[in-house]
XYZ file of N, CA, C and O in Angstrom:
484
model
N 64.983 67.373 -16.469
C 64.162 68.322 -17.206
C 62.892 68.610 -16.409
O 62.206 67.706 -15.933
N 62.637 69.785 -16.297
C 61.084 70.123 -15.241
C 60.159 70.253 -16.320
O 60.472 70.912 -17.311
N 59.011 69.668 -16.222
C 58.001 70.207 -16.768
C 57.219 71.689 -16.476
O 57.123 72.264 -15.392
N 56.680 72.130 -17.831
C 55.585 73.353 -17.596
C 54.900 72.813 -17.439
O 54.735 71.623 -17.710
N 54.114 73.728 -16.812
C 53.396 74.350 -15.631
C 53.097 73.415 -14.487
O 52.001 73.146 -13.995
N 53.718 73.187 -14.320
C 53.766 72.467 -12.724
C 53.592 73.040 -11.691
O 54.139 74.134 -11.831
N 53.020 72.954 -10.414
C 52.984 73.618 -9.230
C 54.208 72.784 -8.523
O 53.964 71.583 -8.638
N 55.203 72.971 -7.965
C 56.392 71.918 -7.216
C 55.249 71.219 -6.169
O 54.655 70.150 -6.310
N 55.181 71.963 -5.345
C 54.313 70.938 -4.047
C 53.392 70.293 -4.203
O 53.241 69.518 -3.258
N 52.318 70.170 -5.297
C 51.305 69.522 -6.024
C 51.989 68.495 -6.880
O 51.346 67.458 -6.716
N 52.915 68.291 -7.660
C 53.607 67.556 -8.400
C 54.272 66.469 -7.347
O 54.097 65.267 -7.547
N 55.023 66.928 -6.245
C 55.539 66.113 -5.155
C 54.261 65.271 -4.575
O 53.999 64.069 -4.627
N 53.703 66.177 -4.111
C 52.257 65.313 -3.633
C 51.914 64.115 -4.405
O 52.140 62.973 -4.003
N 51.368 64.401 -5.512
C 51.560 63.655 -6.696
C 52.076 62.104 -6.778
O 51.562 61.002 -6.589
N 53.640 62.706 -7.242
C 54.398 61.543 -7.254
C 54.553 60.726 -5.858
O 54.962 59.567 -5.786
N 54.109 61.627 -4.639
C 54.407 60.569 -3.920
C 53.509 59.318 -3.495
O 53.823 58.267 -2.936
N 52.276 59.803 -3.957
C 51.118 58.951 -3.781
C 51.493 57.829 -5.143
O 51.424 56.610 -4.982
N 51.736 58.218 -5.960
C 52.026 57.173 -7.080
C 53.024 56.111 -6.217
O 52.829 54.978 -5.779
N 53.860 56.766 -6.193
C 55.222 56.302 -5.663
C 54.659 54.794 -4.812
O 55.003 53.641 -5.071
N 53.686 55.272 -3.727
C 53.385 54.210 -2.622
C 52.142 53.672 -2.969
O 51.776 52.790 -2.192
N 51.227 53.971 -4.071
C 50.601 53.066 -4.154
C 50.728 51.997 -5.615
O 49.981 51.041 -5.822
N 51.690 52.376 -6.385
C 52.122 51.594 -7.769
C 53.988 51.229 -7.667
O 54.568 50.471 -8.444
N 54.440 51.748 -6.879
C 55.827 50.928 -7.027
C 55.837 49.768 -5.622
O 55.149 49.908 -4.611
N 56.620 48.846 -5.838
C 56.671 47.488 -5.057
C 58.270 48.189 -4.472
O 58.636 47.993 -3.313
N 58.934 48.839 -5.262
C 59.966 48.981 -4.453
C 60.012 50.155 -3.233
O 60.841 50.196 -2.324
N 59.182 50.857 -3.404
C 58.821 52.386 -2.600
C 58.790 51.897 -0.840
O 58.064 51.116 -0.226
N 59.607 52.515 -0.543
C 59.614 52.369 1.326
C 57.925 51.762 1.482
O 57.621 50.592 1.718
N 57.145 52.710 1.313
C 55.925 52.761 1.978
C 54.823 51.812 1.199
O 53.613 52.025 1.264
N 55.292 50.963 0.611
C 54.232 50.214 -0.674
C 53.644 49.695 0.054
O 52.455 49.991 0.167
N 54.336 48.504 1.021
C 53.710 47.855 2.246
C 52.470 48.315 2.083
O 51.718 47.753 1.288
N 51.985 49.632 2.960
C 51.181 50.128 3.502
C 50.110 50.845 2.604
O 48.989 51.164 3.002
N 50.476 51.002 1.664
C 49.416 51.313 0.167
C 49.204 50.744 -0.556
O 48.087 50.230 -0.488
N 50.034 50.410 -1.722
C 50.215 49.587 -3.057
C 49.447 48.139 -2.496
O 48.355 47.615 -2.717
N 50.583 47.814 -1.689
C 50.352 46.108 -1.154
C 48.852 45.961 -0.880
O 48.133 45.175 -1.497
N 48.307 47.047 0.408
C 46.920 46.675 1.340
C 45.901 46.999 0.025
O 44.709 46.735 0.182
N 46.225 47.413 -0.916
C 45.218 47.433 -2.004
C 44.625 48.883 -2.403
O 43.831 49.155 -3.304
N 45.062 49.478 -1.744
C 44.810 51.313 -1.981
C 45.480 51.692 -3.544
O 46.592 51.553 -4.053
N 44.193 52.230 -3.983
C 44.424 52.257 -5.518
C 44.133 53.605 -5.714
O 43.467 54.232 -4.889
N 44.726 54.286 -7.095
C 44.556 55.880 -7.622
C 43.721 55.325 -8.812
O 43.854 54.271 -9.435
N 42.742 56.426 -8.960
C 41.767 56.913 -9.964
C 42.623 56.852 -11.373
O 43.501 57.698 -11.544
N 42.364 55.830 -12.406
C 42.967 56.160 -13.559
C 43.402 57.281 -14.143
O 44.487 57.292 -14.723
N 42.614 58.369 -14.066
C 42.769 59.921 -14.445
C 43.540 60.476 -14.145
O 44.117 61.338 -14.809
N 43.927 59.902 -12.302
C 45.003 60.598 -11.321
C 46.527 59.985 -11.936
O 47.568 60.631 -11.816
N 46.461 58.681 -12.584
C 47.931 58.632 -13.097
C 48.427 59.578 -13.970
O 49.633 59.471 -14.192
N 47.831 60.493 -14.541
C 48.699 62.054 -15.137
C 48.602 63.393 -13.931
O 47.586 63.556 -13.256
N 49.133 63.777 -13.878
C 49.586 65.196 -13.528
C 48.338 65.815 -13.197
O 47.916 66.133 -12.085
N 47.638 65.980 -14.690
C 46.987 66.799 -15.302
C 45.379 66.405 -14.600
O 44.612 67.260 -14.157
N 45.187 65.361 -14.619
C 43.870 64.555 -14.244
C 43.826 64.640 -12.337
O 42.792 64.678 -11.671
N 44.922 64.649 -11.917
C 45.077 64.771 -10.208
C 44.563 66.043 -10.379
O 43.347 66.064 -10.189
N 45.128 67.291 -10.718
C 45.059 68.714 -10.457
C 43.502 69.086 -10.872
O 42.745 69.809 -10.224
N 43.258 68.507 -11.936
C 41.630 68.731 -12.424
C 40.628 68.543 -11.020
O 39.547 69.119 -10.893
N 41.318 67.475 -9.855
C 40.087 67.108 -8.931
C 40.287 67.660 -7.928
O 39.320 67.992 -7.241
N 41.663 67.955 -7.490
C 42.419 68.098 -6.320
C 42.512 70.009 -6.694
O 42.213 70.736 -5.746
N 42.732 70.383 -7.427
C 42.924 71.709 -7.531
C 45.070 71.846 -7.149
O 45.883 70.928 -7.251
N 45.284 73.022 -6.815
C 46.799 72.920 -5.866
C 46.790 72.813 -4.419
O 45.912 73.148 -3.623
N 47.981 72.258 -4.214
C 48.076 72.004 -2.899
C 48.711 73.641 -2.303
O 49.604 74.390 -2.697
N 47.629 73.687 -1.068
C 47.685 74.856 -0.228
C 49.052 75.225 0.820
O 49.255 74.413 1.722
N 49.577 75.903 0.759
C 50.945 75.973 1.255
C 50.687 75.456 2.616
O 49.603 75.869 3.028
N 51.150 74.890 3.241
C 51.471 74.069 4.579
C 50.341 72.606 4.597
O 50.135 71.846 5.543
N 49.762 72.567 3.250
C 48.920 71.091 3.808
C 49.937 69.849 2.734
O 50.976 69.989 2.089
N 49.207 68.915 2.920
C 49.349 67.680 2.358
C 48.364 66.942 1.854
O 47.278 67.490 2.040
N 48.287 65.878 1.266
C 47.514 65.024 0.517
C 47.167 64.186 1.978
O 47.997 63.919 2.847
N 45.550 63.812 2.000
C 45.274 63.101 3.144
C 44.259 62.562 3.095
O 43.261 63.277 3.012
N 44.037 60.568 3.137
C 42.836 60.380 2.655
C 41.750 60.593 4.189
O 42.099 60.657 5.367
N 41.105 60.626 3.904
C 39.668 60.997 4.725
C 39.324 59.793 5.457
O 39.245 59.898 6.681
N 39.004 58.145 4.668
C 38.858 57.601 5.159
C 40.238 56.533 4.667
O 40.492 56.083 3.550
N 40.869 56.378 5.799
C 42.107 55.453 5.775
C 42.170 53.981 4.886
O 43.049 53.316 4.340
N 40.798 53.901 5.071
C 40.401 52.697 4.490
C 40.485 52.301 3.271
O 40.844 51.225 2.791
N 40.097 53.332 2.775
C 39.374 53.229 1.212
C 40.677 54.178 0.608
O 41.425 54.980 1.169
N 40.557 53.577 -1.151
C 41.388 54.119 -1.905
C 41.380 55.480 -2.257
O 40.411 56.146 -1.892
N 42.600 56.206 -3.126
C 42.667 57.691 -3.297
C 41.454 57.956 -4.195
O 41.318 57.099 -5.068
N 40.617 58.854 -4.195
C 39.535 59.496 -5.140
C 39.074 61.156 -4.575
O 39.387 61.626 -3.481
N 38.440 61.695 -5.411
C 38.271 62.712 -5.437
C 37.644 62.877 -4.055
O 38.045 63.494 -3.068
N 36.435 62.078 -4.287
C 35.497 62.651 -3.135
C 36.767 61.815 -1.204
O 36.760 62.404 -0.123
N 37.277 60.972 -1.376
C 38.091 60.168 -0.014
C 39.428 61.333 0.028
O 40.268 61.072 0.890
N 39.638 62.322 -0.642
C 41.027 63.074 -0.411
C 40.824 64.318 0.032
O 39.881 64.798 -0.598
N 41.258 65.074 0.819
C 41.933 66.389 1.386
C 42.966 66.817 1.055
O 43.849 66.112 0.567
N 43.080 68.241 1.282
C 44.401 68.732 1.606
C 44.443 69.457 2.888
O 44.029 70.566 3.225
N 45.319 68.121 3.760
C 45.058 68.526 5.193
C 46.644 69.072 5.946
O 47.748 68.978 5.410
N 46.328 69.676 7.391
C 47.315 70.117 7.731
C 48.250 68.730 8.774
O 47.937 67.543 8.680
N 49.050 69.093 9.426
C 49.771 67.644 10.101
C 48.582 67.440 10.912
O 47.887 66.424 10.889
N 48.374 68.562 11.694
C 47.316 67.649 13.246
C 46.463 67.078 12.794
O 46.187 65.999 13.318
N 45.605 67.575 11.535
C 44.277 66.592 11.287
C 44.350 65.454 10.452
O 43.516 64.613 10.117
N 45.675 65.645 10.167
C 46.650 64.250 8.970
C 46.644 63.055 10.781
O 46.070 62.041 11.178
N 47.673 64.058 11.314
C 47.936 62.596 12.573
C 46.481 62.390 13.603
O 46.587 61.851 14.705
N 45.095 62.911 13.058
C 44.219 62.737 13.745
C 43.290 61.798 13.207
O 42.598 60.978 13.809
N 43.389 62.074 11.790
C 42.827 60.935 10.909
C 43.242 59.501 10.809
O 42.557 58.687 10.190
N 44.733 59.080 11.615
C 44.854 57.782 11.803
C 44.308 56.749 12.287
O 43.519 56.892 13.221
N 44.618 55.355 11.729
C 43.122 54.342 12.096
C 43.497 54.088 13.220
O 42.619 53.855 14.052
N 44.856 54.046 13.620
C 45.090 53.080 15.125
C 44.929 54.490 16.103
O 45.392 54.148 17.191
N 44.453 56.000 16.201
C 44.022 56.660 17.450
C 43.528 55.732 18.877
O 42.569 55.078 18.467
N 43.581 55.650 19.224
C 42.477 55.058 20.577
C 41.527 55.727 20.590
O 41.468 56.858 20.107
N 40.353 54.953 21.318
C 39.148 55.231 21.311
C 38.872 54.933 22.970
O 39.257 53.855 23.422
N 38.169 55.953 23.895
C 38.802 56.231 25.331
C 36.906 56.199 25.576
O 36.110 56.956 25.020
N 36.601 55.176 26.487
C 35.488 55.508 27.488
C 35.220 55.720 28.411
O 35.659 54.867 29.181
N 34.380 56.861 29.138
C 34.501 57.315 30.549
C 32.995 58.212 30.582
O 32.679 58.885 29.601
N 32.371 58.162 31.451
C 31.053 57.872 32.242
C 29.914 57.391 30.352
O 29.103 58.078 29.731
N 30.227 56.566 30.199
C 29.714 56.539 28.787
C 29.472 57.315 27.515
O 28.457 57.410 26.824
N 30.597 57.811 27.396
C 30.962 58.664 26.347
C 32.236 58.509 26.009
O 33.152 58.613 26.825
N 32.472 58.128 24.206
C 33.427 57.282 23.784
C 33.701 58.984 22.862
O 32.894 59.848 22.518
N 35.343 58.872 22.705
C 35.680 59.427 22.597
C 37.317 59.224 21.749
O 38.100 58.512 22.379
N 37.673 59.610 20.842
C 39.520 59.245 20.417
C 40.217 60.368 21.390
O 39.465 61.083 22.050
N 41.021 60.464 21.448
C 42.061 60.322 22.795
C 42.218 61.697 22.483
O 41.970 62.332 23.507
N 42.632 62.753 21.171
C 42.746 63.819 21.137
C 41.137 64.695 20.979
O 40.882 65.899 21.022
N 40.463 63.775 20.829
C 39.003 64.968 21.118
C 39.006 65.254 23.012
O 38.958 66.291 23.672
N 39.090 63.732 23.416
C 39.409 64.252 25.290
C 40.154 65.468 25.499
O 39.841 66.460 26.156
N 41.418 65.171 24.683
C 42.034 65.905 25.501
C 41.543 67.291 25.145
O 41.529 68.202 25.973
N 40.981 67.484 23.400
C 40.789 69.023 23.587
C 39.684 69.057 24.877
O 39.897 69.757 25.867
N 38.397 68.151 24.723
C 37.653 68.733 25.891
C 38.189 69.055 27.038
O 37.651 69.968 27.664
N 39.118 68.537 27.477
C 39.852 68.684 28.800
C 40.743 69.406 29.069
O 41.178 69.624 30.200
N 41.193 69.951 27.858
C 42.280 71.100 27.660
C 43.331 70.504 28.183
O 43.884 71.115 29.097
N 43.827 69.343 27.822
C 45.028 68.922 28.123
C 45.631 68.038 27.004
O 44.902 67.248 26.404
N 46.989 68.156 26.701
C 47.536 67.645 25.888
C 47.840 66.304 25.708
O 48.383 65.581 26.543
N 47.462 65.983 24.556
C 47.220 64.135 24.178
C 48.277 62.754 25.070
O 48.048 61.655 25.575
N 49.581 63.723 24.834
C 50.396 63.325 25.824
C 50.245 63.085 26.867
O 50.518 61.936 27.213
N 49.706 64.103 27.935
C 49.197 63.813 29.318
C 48.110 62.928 29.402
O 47.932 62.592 30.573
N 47.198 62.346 28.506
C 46.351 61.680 28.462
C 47.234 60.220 28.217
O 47.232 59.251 28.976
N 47.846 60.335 27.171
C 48.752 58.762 27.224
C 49.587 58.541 27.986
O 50.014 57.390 27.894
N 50.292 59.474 29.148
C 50.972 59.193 30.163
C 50.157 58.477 31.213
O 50.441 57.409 31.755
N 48.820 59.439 31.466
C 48.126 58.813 32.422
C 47.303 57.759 32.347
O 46.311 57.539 33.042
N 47.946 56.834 31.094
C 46.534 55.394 30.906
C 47.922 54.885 31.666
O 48.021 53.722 32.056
């Protein structure tokens, strides 16, 4: 049975954050549920996510801001893949004439692709 008024890609979003941070059986609990990453009481309805989050924008995703810390209004985005796989904690962090840098800001300065930068460490 589908519920009214649902947005599909906001509802998926949704459930999938539930999914990994409140089920023990969910592929990804490990890495949410388990490490202690928790949802906003409000966010366990539908209705209370969409109130903070608004809808999800066609081509983004749910993405916390700081990896660290649990889902909340002000720690969430709706981001696209590159700044989803840029926001990861394990990036490298690259120094050279003293200026520290994660590995894809080099490469934009350098105009070369992240790849060629991890080939050449």
């Amino acid at each position: 049975m589908r519920r009214k008024n649902v947005h599909p890609p906001t509802y998926r979003s949704w459930q999938m954050m539930k999914n990994r941070c409140l089920n023990p059986q969910a592929f990804d609990f490990w890495y949410y549920g388990n490490k202690g990453i928790t949802i906003p009481a409000h966010w366990h309805t539908y209705e209370g996510f969409v109130a903070d989050m608004g809808l999800r924008p066609d081509g983004l995703t749910l993405d916390r801001k700081d990896t660290l810390k649990s889902y909340s209004k002000d720690n969430c985005q709706w981001a696209d893949r590159r700044m989803q796989s840029r926001n990861r904690p394990y990036t490298l962090d690259l120094q050279f004439n003293g200026v520290t840098r994660k590995t894809w800001e080099w490469a934009d300065f350098l105009k070369l692709r992240p790849k060629t930068i991890y080939m050449r460490l």
